[in-house]
GROMACS .gro file of C-alpha atoms in nm:
model
  207
    1LEU     CA    1  -1.310  -4.425  -0.366
    2LEU     CA    2  -1.027  -4.470  -0.609
    3ARG     CA    3  -0.748  -4.217  -0.567
    4SER     CA    4  -0.812  -4.073  -0.910
    5ARG     CA    5  -1.181  -4.027  -0.832
    6ARG     CA    6  -1.103  -3.873  -0.494
    7ALA     CA    7  -0.858  -3.629  -0.654
    8ASP     CA    8  -1.118  -3.532  -0.911
    9LEU     CA    9  -1.373  -3.458  -0.639
   10HIS     CA   10  -1.129  -3.245  -0.442
   11GLY     CA   11  -1.051  -3.049  -0.756
   12ARG     CA   12  -1.419  -2.987  -0.819
   13VAL     CA   13  -1.469  -2.872  -0.461
   14ALA     CA   14  -1.179  -2.627  -0.490
   15GLU     CA   15  -1.313  -2.486  -0.816
   16LEU     CA   16  -1.663  -2.457  -0.671
   17LEU     CA   17  -1.539  -2.271  -0.364
   18GLU     CA   18  -1.345  -2.028  -0.583
   19THR     CA   19  -1.620  -1.962  -0.834
   20ARG     CA   20  -1.933  -1.965  -0.617
   21PHE     CA   21  -1.810  -1.868  -0.273
   22GLY     CA   22  -1.564  -1.591  -0.346
   23GLU     CA   23  -1.590  -1.437   0.001
   24HIS     CA   24  -1.505  -1.770   0.165
   25SER     CA   25  -1.214  -1.837  -0.070
   26GLY     CA   26  -1.080  -1.489   0.000
   27SER     CA   27  -1.094  -1.517   0.378
   28GLU     CA   28  -0.979  -1.879   0.410
   29PRO     CA   29  -0.767  -1.962   0.106
   30GLU     CA   30  -0.600  -2.245   0.298
   31VAL     CA   31  -0.924  -2.444   0.251
   32ILE     CA   32  -0.891  -2.400  -0.125
   33ALA     CA   33  -0.525  -2.492  -0.101
   34PHE     CA   34  -0.602  -2.816   0.083
   35HIS     CA   35  -0.846  -2.930  -0.183
   36TYR     CA   36  -0.609  -2.843  -0.469
   37ALA     CA   37  -0.332  -3.032  -0.290
   38GLN     CA   38  -0.554  -3.337  -0.256
   39ALA     CA   39  -0.645  -3.298  -0.622
   40ARG     CA   40  -0.274  -3.317  -0.708
   41ARG     CA   41  -0.268  -2.971  -0.861
   42PRO     CA   42   0.037  -2.835  -0.683
   43GLU     CA   43   0.075  -2.497  -0.852
   44LEU     CA   44  -0.285  -2.398  -0.774
   45ALA     CA   45  -0.243  -2.527  -0.420
   46ALA     CA   46   0.078  -2.328  -0.378
   47ALA     CA   47  -0.087  -2.008  -0.503
   48ALA     CA   48  -0.370  -2.053  -0.250
   49TYR     CA   49  -0.128  -2.126   0.034
   50LEU     CA   50   0.061  -1.810  -0.064
   51ARG     CA   51  -0.260  -1.609  -0.029
   52ALA     CA   52  -0.320  -1.770   0.310
   53GLY     CA   53   0.032  -1.682   0.419
   54GLU     CA   54  -0.010  -1.320   0.314
   55LEU     CA   55  -0.336  -1.294   0.509
   56ALA     CA   56  -0.168  -1.438   0.818
   57LYS     CA   57   0.115  -1.186   0.782
   58GLN     CA   58  -0.138  -0.902   0.778
   59ARG     CA   59  -0.258  -1.024   1.119
   60THR     CA   60   0.103  -1.059   1.241
   61ALA     CA   61   0.031  -1.430   1.283
   62ASN     CA   62   0.388  -1.516   1.193
   63VAL     CA   63   0.389  -1.883   1.293
   64GLU     CA   64   0.069  -1.943   1.096
   65ALA     CA   65   0.214  -1.755   0.798
   66ILE     CA   66   0.528  -1.970   0.805
   67GLY     CA   67   0.314  -2.284   0.808
   68HIS     CA   68   0.112  -2.177   0.505
   69LEU     CA   69   0.414  -2.055   0.310
   70ARG     CA   70   0.613  -2.370   0.378
   71ALA     CA   71   0.312  -2.570   0.266
   72ALA     CA   72   0.327  -2.370  -0.057
   73LEU     CA   73   0.693  -2.464  -0.100
   74ASP     CA   74   0.609  -2.830  -0.038
   75GLN     CA   75   0.351  -2.815  -0.314
   76LEU     CA   76   0.592  -2.645  -0.553
   77SER     CA   77   0.848  -2.919  -0.495
   78ALA     CA   78   0.605  -3.151  -0.674
   79ALA     CA   79   0.544  -2.913  -0.965
   80PRO     CA   80   0.739  -2.945  -1.291
   81GLU     CA   81   1.010  -2.689  -1.356
   82SER     CA   82   0.885  -2.382  -1.543
   83ALA     CA   83   0.916  -2.005  -1.537
   84ALA     CA   84   0.566  -1.973  -1.389
   85ARG     CA   85   0.645  -2.223  -1.114
   86ASN     CA   86   0.968  -2.038  -1.030
   87ARG     CA   87   0.792  -1.701  -1.020
   88THR     CA   88   0.547  -1.841  -0.768
   89GLU     CA   89   0.831  -1.980  -0.558
   90LEU     CA   90   1.003  -1.642  -0.567
   91ARG     CA   91   0.690  -1.472  -0.434
   92VAL     CA   92   0.659  -1.736  -0.163
   93ARG     CA   93   1.024  -1.700  -0.063
   94VAL     CA   94   1.000  -1.321  -0.040
   95ALA     CA   95   0.678  -1.347   0.163
   96LEU     CA   96   0.839  -1.601   0.397
   97GLY     CA   97   1.136  -1.383   0.485
   98ALA     CA   98   0.967  -1.139   0.722
   99PRO     CA   99   0.789  -1.395   0.944
  100LEU     CA  100   1.108  -1.603   0.961
  101ILE     CA  101   1.300  -1.296   1.080
  102ALA     CA  102   1.025  -1.211   1.330
  103THR     CA  103   1.029  -1.557   1.485
  104LEU     CA  104   1.390  -1.670   1.443
  105GLY     CA  105   1.597  -1.353   1.410
  106TYR     CA  106   1.786  -1.191   1.123
  107ALA     CA  107   2.089  -1.420   1.139
  108HIS     CA  108   1.917  -1.761   1.151
  109GLU     CA  109   2.017  -2.026   0.899
  110ASP     CA  110   1.659  -2.060   0.774
  111VAL     CA  111   1.664  -1.691   0.683
  112ARG     CA  112   1.986  -1.739   0.486
  113GLN     CA  113   1.850  -2.037   0.295
  114ASP     CA  114   1.526  -1.857   0.214
  115PHE     CA  115   1.682  -1.538   0.082
  116GLU     CA  116   1.967  -1.711  -0.101
  117ARG     CA  117   1.712  -1.913  -0.294
  118ALA     CA  118   1.501  -1.601  -0.350
  119VAL     CA  119   1.799  -1.416  -0.497
  120ALA     CA  120   1.881  -1.709  -0.725
  121LEU     CA  121   1.521  -1.720  -0.847
  122SER     CA  122   1.504  -1.343  -0.894
  123ASP     CA  123   1.808  -1.362  -1.122
  124GLN     CA  124   1.611  -1.607  -1.338
  125VAL     CA  125   1.254  -1.483  -1.339
  126GLY     CA  126   1.215  -1.179  -1.114
  127ASP     CA  127   1.129  -0.826  -1.218
  128ALA     CA  128   1.317  -0.534  -1.062
  129SER     CA  129   1.079  -0.499  -0.765
  130GLU     CA  130   1.087  -0.869  -0.680
  131SER     CA  131   1.464  -0.877  -0.715
  132PHE     CA  132   1.493  -0.579  -0.481
  133GLU     CA  133   1.294  -0.752  -0.207
  134ALA     CA  134   1.500  -1.071  -0.235
  135ILE     CA  135   1.836  -0.893  -0.240
  136TYR     CA  136   1.741  -0.660   0.045
  137GLY     CA  137   1.655  -0.959   0.264
  138HIS     CA  138   1.978  -1.139   0.183
  139SER     CA  139   2.183  -0.824   0.238
  140THR     CA  140   2.024  -0.777   0.581
  141TYR     CA  141   2.107  -1.137   0.672
  142CYS     CA  142   2.471  -1.090   0.566
  143LEU     CA  143   2.497  -0.763   0.758
  144ASN     CA  144   2.371  -0.925   1.076
  145ARG     CA  145   2.619  -1.210   1.027
  146THR     CA  146   2.897  -0.952   0.971
  147GLU     CA  147   2.962  -1.094   0.624
  148MET     CA  148   3.053  -0.743   0.518
  149ASP     CA  149   3.195  -0.807   0.172
  150ARG     CA  150   2.886  -0.995   0.064
  151ALA     CA  151   2.657  -0.739   0.230
  152ARG     CA  152   2.830  -0.462   0.035
  153GLN     CA  153   2.802  -0.648  -0.295
  154LEU     CA  154   2.431  -0.701  -0.241
  155SER     CA  155   2.375  -0.342  -0.129
  156GLU     CA  156   2.544  -0.215  -0.446
  157ARG     CA  157   2.292  -0.420  -0.642
  158LEU     CA  158   2.015  -0.263  -0.435
  159LEU     CA  159   2.129   0.085  -0.533
  160GLU     CA  160   2.132  -0.013  -0.900
  161LEU     CA  161   1.781  -0.159  -0.876
  162GLY     CA  162   1.653   0.129  -0.666
  163ARG     CA  163   1.749   0.373  -0.938
  164ARG     CA  164   1.572   0.163  -1.203
  165ILE     CA  165   1.239   0.118  -1.023
  166HIS     CA  166   0.979   0.387  -1.088
  167PRO     CA  167   0.852   0.556  -0.886
  168PRO     CA  168   1.176   0.540  -0.682
  169SER     CA  169   1.009   0.438  -0.357
  170ARG     CA  170   1.277   0.179  -0.279
  171LEU     CA  171   1.579   0.402  -0.335
  172PRO     CA  172   1.581   0.537   0.024
  173TRP     CA  173   1.595   0.178   0.150
  174ALA     CA  174   1.889   0.101  -0.077
  175HIS     CA  175   2.083   0.404   0.048
  176GLN     CA  176   1.993   0.318   0.407
  177GLN     CA  177   2.118  -0.037   0.363
  178MET     CA  178   2.444   0.078   0.208
  179GLY     CA  179   2.483   0.328   0.490
  180CYS     CA  180   2.447   0.048   0.744
  181VAL     CA  181   2.713  -0.155   0.564
  182TYR     CA  182   2.956   0.137   0.579
  183TYR     CA  183   2.867   0.224   0.939
  184PHE     CA  184   2.908  -0.125   1.080
  185GLY     CA  185   3.217  -0.167   0.865
  186GLY     CA  186   3.384   0.120   1.051
  187GLN     CA  187   3.346   0.385   0.779
  188PRO     CA  188   3.133   0.662   0.930
  189ALA     CA  189   3.197   0.927   0.663
  190PRO     CA  190   3.060   0.732   0.361
  191ALA     CA  191   2.789   0.595   0.591
  192ARG     CA  192   2.669   0.948   0.661
  193GLU     CA  193   2.673   1.026   0.290
  194GLN     CA  194   2.449   0.728   0.223
  195PHE     CA  195   2.211   0.820   0.506
  196ASP     CA  196   2.192   1.177   0.371
  197CYS     CA  197   2.112   1.033   0.028
  198ALA     CA  198   1.841   0.818   0.185
  199VAL     CA  199   1.676   1.124   0.338
  200ALA     CA  200   1.709   1.325   0.017
  201SER     CA  201   1.569   1.050  -0.203
  202PHE     CA  202   1.281   0.996   0.037
  203ASP     CA  203   1.191   1.364   0.020
  204ALA     CA  204   1.196   1.344  -0.362
  205ASP     CA  205   0.968   1.041  -0.359
  206PRO     CA  206   0.607   1.142  -0.442
  207HIS     CA  207   0.484   0.866  -0.206
   0.00000   0.00000   0.00000
């Protein structure tokens, strides 16, 4: 078959699986992703690989999740620049952070690259919740690398975002992160204040 014809058939298969076999597409989105990739529809392929990565994370299958999420990034590298494309990459980057940490450790270079890019994207296209996740990950990396000035700068941004997000379910995490920055920076008194604020804000959180 000609490449164009083959791509068209893969696209039709992917659409058929999504529209007529919803249960299958929900449980094995990587199959959908493969067909969209072969159909040269990278943004749809990336979205399906993202779903596959999230499912793998739910099973704590971290290596599998990393594979799917990196496949999503590969697909996005072929997609034209747009706000929608960047929003998808941001979601992929945030999703990738936890399995990278689980398999490589907090201070690994891959973790830095992932969260640095996520923060840059969140500044362009992220909402407050997405920005919080990206900045929290990068702050944790910097803290574990003892890059204390940068960790503090990022944690200050977390506090600002935590106060803006409603309901304030992330505010305790922002205070906790700032407390860790103070504590490991040799400032126990302000660290305790931040930890007390974390407890107080958690108690005030309806969730």
